CSV table of C-alpha atoms and ligand atoms in Angstrom, one decimal:
chain,number,residue,atom,x,y,z
A,117,MET,CA,130.0,92.3,115.7
A,118,PRO,CA,127.0,90.5,114.3
A,119,LYS,CA,123.8,90.3,116.3
A,120,PHE,CA,121.4,87.4,116.3
A,121,TYR,CA,117.7,88.2,116.6
A,122,ARG,CA,115.6,85.2,117.6
A,123,ALA,CA,111.8,84.8,117.6
A,124,GLU,CA,109.1,82.1,117.9
A,125,HIS,CA,108.2,82.6,114.3
A,126,VAL,CA,110.3,84.0,111.5
A,127,LEU,CA,108.8,84.7,108.0
A,128,LEU,CA,111.6,84.0,105.6
A,129,GLY,CA,112.2,84.9,102.0
A,130,ASP,CA,109.8,86.3,99.3
A,131,GLU,CA,107.2,83.6,100.1
A,132,LEU,CA,107.1,84.4,103.8
A,133,LYS,CA,107.8,80.9,104.8
A,134,ASP,CA,107.3,80.4,108.5
A,135,ALA,CA,110.5,78.9,109.6
A,136,GLY,CA,109.3,78.4,113.2
A,137,PRO,CA,111.7,79.3,116.1
A,138,SER,CA,114.5,80.9,114.1
A,139,PHE,CA,117.0,83.7,114.0
A,140,VAL,CA,118.2,86.4,111.7
A,141,GLU,CA,121.8,87.4,111.9
A,142,VAL,CA,122.4,91.1,111.3
A,143,ASP,CA,125.8,92.7,110.7
A,144,GLY,CA,125.8,96.5,110.3
A,145,ALA,CA,122.9,97.4,108.0
A,146,ARG,CA,122.6,94.0,106.4
A,147,ILE,CA,121.1,90.6,107.0
A,148,VAL,CA,123.9,88.1,107.0
A,149,SER,CA,122.2,84.8,107.5
A,150,CYS,CA,119.0,83.2,108.7
A,151,GLY,CA,118.5,79.8,110.4
A,152,SER,CA,116.7,77.7,112.9
A,153,CYS,CA,117.3,78.0,116.7
A,154,GLU,CA,118.7,74.5,116.6
A,155,GLU,CA,121.5,75.7,114.3
A,156,LEU,CA,122.1,78.6,116.6
A,157,LYS,CA,122.6,76.2,119.5
A,158,SER,CA,125.0,74.1,117.5
A,159,ILE,CA,127.2,77.1,116.7
A,160,GLY,CA,127.4,77.9,120.4
A,161,ALA,CA,124.9,80.6,121.2
A,162,GLN,CA,126.5,81.4,124.6
A,163,ASN,CA,129.4,83.2,122.8
A,164,LEU,CA,127.1,85.2,120.5
A,165,ASP,CA,125.2,88.4,120.8
A,166,VAL,CA,121.6,86.9,120.8
A,167,ILE,CA,118.6,89.2,121.2
A,168,ASP,CA,115.5,87.2,122.1
A,169,LEU,CA,112.3,88.8,120.8
A,170,GLY,CA,110.2,86.2,122.5
A,171,PRO,CA,106.8,84.9,121.4
A,172,CYS,CA,106.7,87.3,118.4
A,173,THR,CA,106.8,86.9,114.6
A,174,LEU,CA,109.9,88.4,113.1
A,175,MET,CA,109.1,89.5,109.5
A,176,PRO,CA,110.1,92.1,106.9
A,177,GLY,CA,109.4,95.7,107.7
A,178,MET,CA,106.2,96.8,106.1
A,179,VAL,CA,106.2,98.8,102.9
A,180,ASP,CA,103.4,101.2,102.2
A,181,ALA,CA,102.7,100.9,98.4
A,182,HIS,CA,100.7,104.1,98.1
A,183,ASN,CA,101.3,107.0,100.4
A,184,HIS,CA,101.5,110.8,100.5
A,185,MET,CA,103.8,112.8,102.8
A,186,VAL,CA,101.8,116.0,103.4
A,187,MET,CA,98.2,114.8,103.2
A,188,ASP,CA,97.1,113.2,106.5
A,189,PHE,CA,93.7,111.6,106.7
A,190,ARG,CA,94.0,111.2,110.5
A,191,HIS,CA,93.2,114.9,110.8
A,192,PRO,CA,90.4,117.1,109.7
A,193,GLN,CA,91.0,118.9,106.4
A,194,ALA,CA,93.6,116.4,105.3
A,195,ALA,CA,94.3,118.4,102.2
A,196,ARG,CA,94.7,121.8,103.8
A,197,ASP,CA,98.4,121.4,104.4
A,198,LEU,CA,99.0,121.0,100.7
A,199,SER,CA,98.7,124.8,100.3
A,200,ALA,CA,101.0,125.7,103.2
A,201,ASP,CA,104.4,127.1,102.5
A,202,TYR,CA,107.5,124.9,102.0
A,203,PRO,CA,108.8,124.8,105.6
A,204,ALA,CA,105.3,123.9,106.9
A,205,GLN,CA,104.9,121.2,104.3
A,206,LEU,CA,108.3,119.7,105.1
A,207,LYS,CA,107.4,119.7,108.8
A,208,THR,CA,104.2,117.8,108.1
A,209,ALA,CA,106.1,115.4,106.0
A,210,GLN,CA,108.5,114.8,108.9
A,211,LEU,CA,105.7,114.2,111.3
A,212,THR,CA,103.8,111.7,109.1
A,213,ALA,CA,107.1,109.9,108.1
A,214,ASN,CA,108.1,109.5,111.8
A,215,ASP,CA,104.6,108.2,112.7
A,216,ASP,CA,104.6,105.7,109.8
A,217,LEU,CA,108.1,104.4,110.7
A,218,LEU,CA,106.9,103.8,114.3
A,219,SER,CA,103.9,101.8,113.0
A,220,GLY,CA,106.4,99.4,111.4
A,221,VAL,CA,106.6,100.8,107.9
A,222,THR,CA,110.3,100.9,107.0
A,223,SER,CA,109.8,101.9,103.4
A,224,SER,CA,107.1,103.7,101.6
A,225,ARG,CA,106.1,104.6,98.0
A,226,TYR,CA,104.9,108.2,97.7
A,227,LEU,CA,102.4,109.0,94.9
A,228,GLY,CA,102.6,112.7,94.7
A,229,ASP,CA,103.2,115.7,97.0
A,230,ARG,CA,103.9,119.3,96.1
A,231,LEU,CA,107.0,121.4,95.9
A,232,TYR,CA,109.2,118.3,95.6
A,233,VAL,CA,108.9,117.8,99.4
A,234,ASP,CA,109.1,114.0,98.6
A,235,VAL,CA,112.4,114.3,96.8
A,236,ALA,CA,113.9,116.4,99.7
A,237,MET,CA,112.5,113.9,102.3
A,238,ARG,CA,113.9,110.9,100.5
A,239,GLU,CA,117.4,112.4,100.9
A,240,LEU,CA,116.8,113.5,104.5
A,241,VAL,CA,115.8,110.0,105.4
A,242,ALA,CA,118.5,108.3,103.4
A,243,SER,CA,121.2,110.5,105.1
A,244,GLY,CA,119.8,109.7,108.5
A,245,GLU,CA,118.9,113.3,109.2
A,246,THR,CA,115.2,112.7,109.7
A,247,PRO,CA,113.5,109.4,110.7
A,248,GLY,CA,111.0,107.9,108.3
A,249,PRO,CA,110.4,105.1,105.9
A,250,LYS,CA,112.9,104.9,103.0
A,251,ALA,CA,111.1,106.6,100.2
A,252,SER,CA,110.4,106.0,96.5
A,253,VAL,CA,109.0,109.2,95.1
A,254,CYS,CA,107.3,110.5,91.9
A,255,GLY,CA,107.7,114.3,92.4
A,256,ILE,CA,104.9,116.3,90.9
A,257,GLY,CA,101.8,114.3,90.0
A,258,MET,CA,100.4,115.2,86.6
A,259,LYS,CA,96.7,115.7,85.8
A,260,SER,CA,94.7,117.6,83.2
A,261,ASP,CA,93.8,121.1,84.1
A,262,LYS,CA,90.2,120.0,83.5
A,263,ALA,CA,90.3,117.3,86.1
A,264,PRO,CA,89.2,117.5,89.7
A,265,GLY,CA,91.5,116.7,92.6
A,266,PHE,CA,94.0,118.7,94.6
A,267,VAL,CA,97.3,116.8,94.9
A,268,ALA,CA,98.5,116.9,91.3
A,269,ARG,CA,99.4,119.8,89.1
A,270,GLY,CA,96.9,120.6,86.3
A,271,LEU,CA,98.5,120.7,82.9
A,272,GLY,CA,97.1,121.8,79.5
A,273,ALA,CA,98.7,120.0,76.6
A,274,ALA,CA,100.9,117.0,75.9
A,275,GLU,CA,104.0,119.3,75.8
A,276,ALA,CA,103.3,120.3,79.4
A,277,PHE,CA,103.3,116.7,80.4
A,278,SER,CA,106.7,116.1,78.7
A,279,GLU,CA,108.0,119.2,80.4
A,280,THR,CA,106.8,118.3,83.9
A,281,ALA,CA,108.0,114.7,83.5
A,282,ARG,CA,111.4,116.0,82.3
A,283,ARG,CA,111.7,118.2,85.4
A,284,ASN,CA,110.7,115.3,87.7
A,285,LEU,CA,113.3,113.1,86.1
A,286,LEU,CA,116.0,115.8,86.4
A,287,LEU,CA,115.3,115.9,90.1
A,288,GLY,CA,115.8,112.2,90.3
A,289,VAL,CA,112.3,110.8,90.9
A,290,ASP,CA,111.9,107.0,91.0
A,291,PHE,CA,108.8,106.8,88.8
A,292,LEU,CA,106.2,109.1,87.2
A,293,LYS,CA,102.5,109.6,88.3
A,294,LEU,CA,99.5,110.5,86.2
A,295,PHE,CA,95.9,111.1,87.2
A,296,MET,CA,93.6,109.6,84.6
A,297,THR,CA,90.2,109.5,86.5
A,298,GLY,CA,88.5,110.6,89.7
A,299,THR,CA,88.1,108.3,92.6
A,300,LEU,CA,84.3,107.6,92.7
A,301,LEU,CA,82.4,105.3,90.3
A,302,PRO,CA,79.3,106.9,88.6
A,303,GLU,CA,76.3,105.9,90.7
A,304,ASN,CA,74.5,104.8,87.6
A,305,GLU,CA,76.1,101.5,86.6
A,306,SER,CA,75.5,102.0,82.9
A,307,GLU,CA,77.3,105.3,82.9
A,308,GLU,CA,80.9,105.4,81.6
A,309,ILE,CA,83.7,106.3,84.1
A,310,PRO,CA,84.8,109.8,83.2
A,311,PHE,CA,88.5,110.2,82.2
A,312,TYR,CA,90.7,113.3,81.8
A,313,LEU,CA,93.8,112.5,79.8
A,314,GLU,CA,94.1,112.3,76.1
A,315,PRO,CA,96.3,109.4,74.7
A,316,GLU,CA,99.0,111.9,73.6
A,317,MET,CA,99.3,113.3,77.2
A,318,VAL,CA,99.9,109.8,78.6
A,319,ARG,CA,102.3,108.9,75.8
A,320,ALA,CA,104.3,112.1,76.4
A,321,ALA,CA,104.9,111.3,80.1
A,322,VAL,CA,105.5,107.5,79.6
A,323,SER,CA,108.1,108.0,76.8
A,324,MET,CA,109.9,110.7,78.8
A,325,GLY,CA,110.1,108.2,81.7
A,326,LEU,CA,111.3,105.3,79.5
A,327,ASN,CA,114.2,107.4,78.3
A,328,GLU,CA,115.4,107.3,81.9
A,329,HIS,CA,114.2,103.7,82.6
A,330,LYS,CA,111.5,104.9,84.9
A,331,TYR,CA,107.9,103.6,84.7
A,332,THR,CA,104.7,105.5,84.8
A,333,ALA,CA,101.9,104.8,87.3
A,334,ALA,CA,98.4,106.2,87.0
A,335,HIS,CA,95.6,107.0,89.4
A,336,CYS,CA,92.8,105.2,87.5
A,337,ILE,CA,89.7,103.5,88.6
A,338,GLY,CA,88.8,101.8,85.3
A,339,GLY,CA,86.7,102.4,82.1
A,340,GLN,CA,88.0,103.9,78.9
A,341,GLY,CA,90.7,105.8,80.8
A,342,LEU,CA,92.2,102.4,81.9
A,343,ARG,CA,92.3,101.2,78.3
A,344,ILE,CA,94.2,104.4,77.3
A,345,CYS,CA,96.7,103.9,80.1
A,346,VAL,CA,97.4,100.3,79.1
A,347,ASP,CA,97.6,101.2,75.4
A,348,GLU,CA,100.0,104.0,76.0
A,349,GLY,CA,102.4,102.1,78.3
A,350,VAL,CA,101.4,102.8,81.9
A,351,THR,CA,102.5,99.7,83.9
A,352,VAL,CA,101.0,100.3,87.3
A,353,ILE,CA,97.4,101.2,88.0
A,354,GLU,CA,96.6,102.8,91.4
A,355,HIS,CA,93.2,102.2,93.1
A,356,GLY,CA,91.3,100.3,90.3
A,357,TYR,CA,88.0,100.6,92.1
A,358,GLY,CA,86.0,100.2,88.9
A,359,ILE,CA,88.0,97.3,87.3
A,360,THR,CA,85.7,94.7,85.9
A,361,ALA,CA,86.2,91.0,84.8
A,362,ARG,CA,86.6,92.2,81.2
A,363,ASP,CA,89.4,94.7,82.3
A,364,ILE,CA,91.2,91.9,84.2
A,365,GLU,CA,91.6,89.9,81.1
A,366,LEU,CA,93.4,92.8,79.4
A,367,LEU,CA,95.5,93.6,82.5
A,368,LEU,CA,96.7,90.0,82.8
A,369,GLN,CA,97.6,89.9,79.2
A,370,LYS,CA,99.7,93.1,79.5
A,371,ASN,CA,101.3,92.2,82.8
A,372,ILE,CA,99.9,95.4,84.5
A,373,ARG,CA,100.4,95.6,88.2
A,374,LEU,CA,97.8,97.0,90.6
A,375,CYS,CA,98.1,99.1,93.8
A,376,LEU,CA,95.1,98.6,96.0
A,377,THR,CA,94.0,101.1,98.6
A,378,PRO,CA,90.8,99.5,100.1
A,379,GLY,CA,90.7,101.8,103.2
A,380,VAL,CA,89.4,104.7,101.1
A,381,PHE,CA,86.1,102.8,101.1
A,382,MET,CA,86.5,100.5,104.1
A,383,ASP,CA,88.1,102.4,106.9
A,384,GLU,CA,85.6,104.1,109.2
A,385,GLN,CA,88.4,106.1,110.8
A,386,ARG,CA,88.9,107.7,107.4
A,387,ASP,CA,85.3,108.6,107.0
A,388,ARG,CA,85.3,110.7,110.1
A,389,TYR,CA,86.6,113.9,108.5
A,390,LEU,CA,85.3,113.5,105.0
A,391,PRO,CA,82.7,116.1,103.9
A,392,ALA,CA,79.2,114.5,104.4
A,393,GLU,CA,78.4,114.4,100.7
A,394,ARG,CA,81.6,112.7,99.8
A,395,ARG,CA,81.1,110.2,102.6
A,396,GLU,CA,77.6,109.4,101.5
A,397,ALA,CA,78.6,109.1,97.8
A,398,GLY,CA,81.3,106.7,98.8
A,399,ALA,CA,78.8,104.6,100.9
A,400,ARG,CA,76.4,104.3,97.9
A,401,ILE,CA,79.0,102.6,95.7
A,402,ARG,CA,81.0,100.8,98.4
A,403,GLU,CA,79.6,97.3,97.7
A,404,ARG,CA,80.4,97.6,94.0
A,405,VAL,CA,83.9,98.8,94.8
A,406,MET,CA,84.5,96.0,97.2
A,407,ALA,CA,83.2,93.4,94.7
A,408,ASN,CA,85.6,94.8,92.1
A,409,MET,CA,88.6,94.7,94.5
A,410,SER,CA,87.7,91.1,95.4
A,411,GLY,CA,87.7,90.3,91.7
A,412,ILE,CA,91.2,91.7,91.3
A,413,ILE,CA,92.4,89.7,94.3
A,414,ALA,CA,90.9,86.5,93.1
A,415,SER,CA,92.2,87.0,89.5
A,416,GLY,CA,95.9,86.3,90.1
A,417,LEU,CA,96.9,89.9,89.1
A,418,PHE,CA,99.9,91.2,90.9
A,419,TYR,CA,98.9,93.7,93.6
A,420,ALA,CA,100.4,95.6,96.4
A,421,THR,CA,98.6,97.6,99.1
A,422,GLY,CA,98.8,101.1,100.4
A,423,THR,CA,97.1,103.5,102.8
A,424,ASP,CA,96.7,106.6,100.6
A,425,ALA,CA,97.8,108.9,103.4
A,426,MET,CA,95.9,107.2,106.2
A,427,HIS,CA,99.2,107.3,108.2
A,428,CYS,CA,99.9,104.3,110.5
A,429,GLY,CA,97.0,102.4,108.9
A,430,LEU,CA,98.8,99.9,106.8
A,431,ALA,CA,98.1,97.0,109.1
A,432,ARG,CA,94.4,97.7,108.8
A,433,GLU,CA,94.7,97.8,105.0
A,434,ALA,CA,96.1,94.3,105.1
A,435,LYS,CA,93.1,93.3,107.1
A,436,TYR,CA,90.7,94.7,104.5
A,437,ILE,CA,92.6,92.8,101.8
A,438,CYS,CA,91.9,89.6,103.8
A,439,GLN,CA,88.2,90.6,104.1
A,440,LEU,CA,88.1,91.0,100.3
A,441,GLY,CA,89.2,87.4,100.0
A,442,ALA,CA,93.0,87.2,100.1
A,443,ALA,CA,94.8,84.5,102.1
A,444,ASN,CA,96.7,86.1,105.1
A,445,ARG,CA,100.1,85.3,103.4
A,446,ASP,CA,99.1,87.2,100.2
A,447,ALA,CA,97.8,90.1,102.3
A,448,VAL,CA,101.2,90.3,104.1
A,449,LYS,CA,103.1,90.0,100.8
A,450,SER,CA,101.0,92.9,99.5
A,451,VAL,CA,102.4,95.1,102.3
A,452,THR,CA,106.0,93.8,102.1
A,453,ILE,CA,107.7,92.2,99.1
A,454,ASN,CA,105.0,93.2,96.5
A,455,ALA,CA,105.1,96.8,97.7
A,456,ALA,CA,108.9,96.7,97.5
A,457,GLU,CA,108.5,95.5,93.9
A,458,LEU,CA,106.4,98.5,93.0
A,459,SER,CA,108.9,100.7,94.7
A,460,GLY,CA,111.7,99.3,92.7
A,461,THR,CA,113.5,98.2,95.9
A,462,ALA,CA,112.8,94.5,96.1
A,463,GLY,CA,116.5,93.8,95.7
A,464,GLN,CA,117.2,95.6,98.9
A,465,THR,CA,114.1,95.2,101.1
A,466,GLY,CA,110.7,93.7,101.5
A,467,SER,CA,111.8,90.2,102.6
A,468,LEU,CA,114.2,88.6,105.0
A,469,LEU,CA,117.1,87.2,102.9
A,470,PRO,CA,120.8,87.3,103.4
A,471,GLY,CA,122.3,90.3,101.6
A,472,LYS,CA,119.2,92.5,102.0
A,473,CYS,CA,118.9,95.5,104.2
A,474,ALA,CA,118.1,94.6,107.8
A,475,ASP,CA,114.6,96.1,107.6
A,476,MET,CA,112.5,94.0,109.9
A,477,ILE,CA,109.7,94.1,112.5
A,478,ALA,CA,108.5,91.8,115.2
A,479,VAL,CA,104.7,91.6,115.8
A,480,ARG,CA,102.9,90.0,118.7
A,481,GLY,CA,101.1,86.9,117.5
A,482,ASP,CA,101.3,85.3,114.0
A,483,PRO,CA,99.9,87.3,111.1
A,484,LEU,CA,99.6,84.1,109.0
A,485,GLU,CA,97.0,83.0,111.5
A,486,ASP,CA,95.6,86.3,112.6
A,487,ILE,CA,96.2,89.3,110.3
A,488,SER,CA,95.5,91.8,113.1
A,489,ALA,CA,98.9,90.8,114.5
A,490,LEU,CA,100.3,93.4,112.1
A,491,GLU,CA,98.7,96.0,114.3
A,492,ARG,CA,100.7,94.9,117.3
A,493,VAL,CA,104.2,95.9,116.2
A,494,ALA,CA,106.7,95.3,119.1
A,495,PHE,CA,110.1,95.8,117.5
A,496,ILE,CA,111.3,97.8,114.5
A,497,MET,CA,114.6,97.7,112.8
A,498,GLN,CA,115.6,99.8,109.7
A,499,ASP,CA,119.0,99.3,108.0
A,500,GLY,CA,120.2,97.4,111.1
A,501,LYS,CA,119.3,100.2,113.4
A,502,VAL,CA,116.8,99.5,116.2
A,503,ILE,CA,114.1,102.1,115.9
A,504,ALA,CA,111.9,100.7,118.7
A,505,ASP,CA,111.8,97.7,121.0
A,506,TRP,CA,108.7,97.2,123.1
A,507,THR,CA,109.0,93.4,123.3
A,508,LYS,CA,109.8,93.5,127.0
A,509,GLN,CA,106.8,95.7,127.7
A,510,PRO,CA,103.3,94.3,128.3
A,511,ASP,CA,101.0,95.0,125.4
A,512,ASP,CA,97.8,96.6,126.6
A,513,ARG,CA,96.3,97.4,123.3
A,514,PRO,CA,92.9,95.9,122.5
A,515,GLY,CA,93.1,92.5,121.0
A,516,SER,CA,96.6,91.8,122.3
A,517,LYS,CA,97.5,88.4,123.6
B,209,ZN,ZN1,96.9,108.8,96.5
């Protein structure tokens, strides 16, 4: 029997239109209809199964556009777990996935873990064996063996990129991931951003992906490496901290989509466990990075937003996006429908529309007025299943109303 979930505000459709006091009808795993509370009265609510979520905003479940399963920046030595054995990595992935789900993230795009933990987890979540966000995964991230960084696998020549991409695709990944640059801008502004992949390496991965209709994303902050990515067919750029006005022109022309992770520079909670020299280096370039991210947001480029393994922090990322100049609605889109677009799941999730999966959350307050409402998740549903319902409990978290 269908159930009717009613709330003070409901953000409907891909444009997150606030329909006011409204309902969403859920039957099994799917949304069947949406409408105003007036309509609900006229069809005789007394005979229906109506669940009142009260003075909340009912909205799509959040989608983290850039996450990792086994790294966890809430803890010291976030990267340490990446060298653990498979059972230990799987256990960490299960913990972070469960935490993310309980923060209102019903789907997540994962940008590289090791040992194909992400592929295994995607199936465990899909089969209902382990709780977590529904996953879009890239398998083994590919970098040059000359490049720094610890998540991806270092590879020597273009053939190794083809081979690794082929293996990823055989295991059924949703997209491919390359690492073109590091994460920090050179402190001297006139210095070029170093990059690590030759055009033929990028081409090898991209063409392998296209054979299977899968796109390639690249960790890339900007500079010459960005131009190589664009020329060789990468269609999603992760981070983009060094993207300038001149780059934006090119990215707009080529329809390149961006995935922003502002918390890497803006989240004090993340700074806590970074080595002192990394923290200080980040602080020295923070203002330039923020100006560049603001430029992206103001430009009209498509972007989605992710936490980069700061689990349970997606609501804060949306807040940073607003601080960088986005309207609240656009910030919310960047952690719902736009993130679903990058995940390739926008036909199924990311907005409240009849026919889509019943992936939805209720938050206390109205995120279109106050973005921090996203931090006050009171109800979580995934595929029609109630994951948590705290709506009848008082909210004693700071900032709650
Ligand atoms: Zn990442």
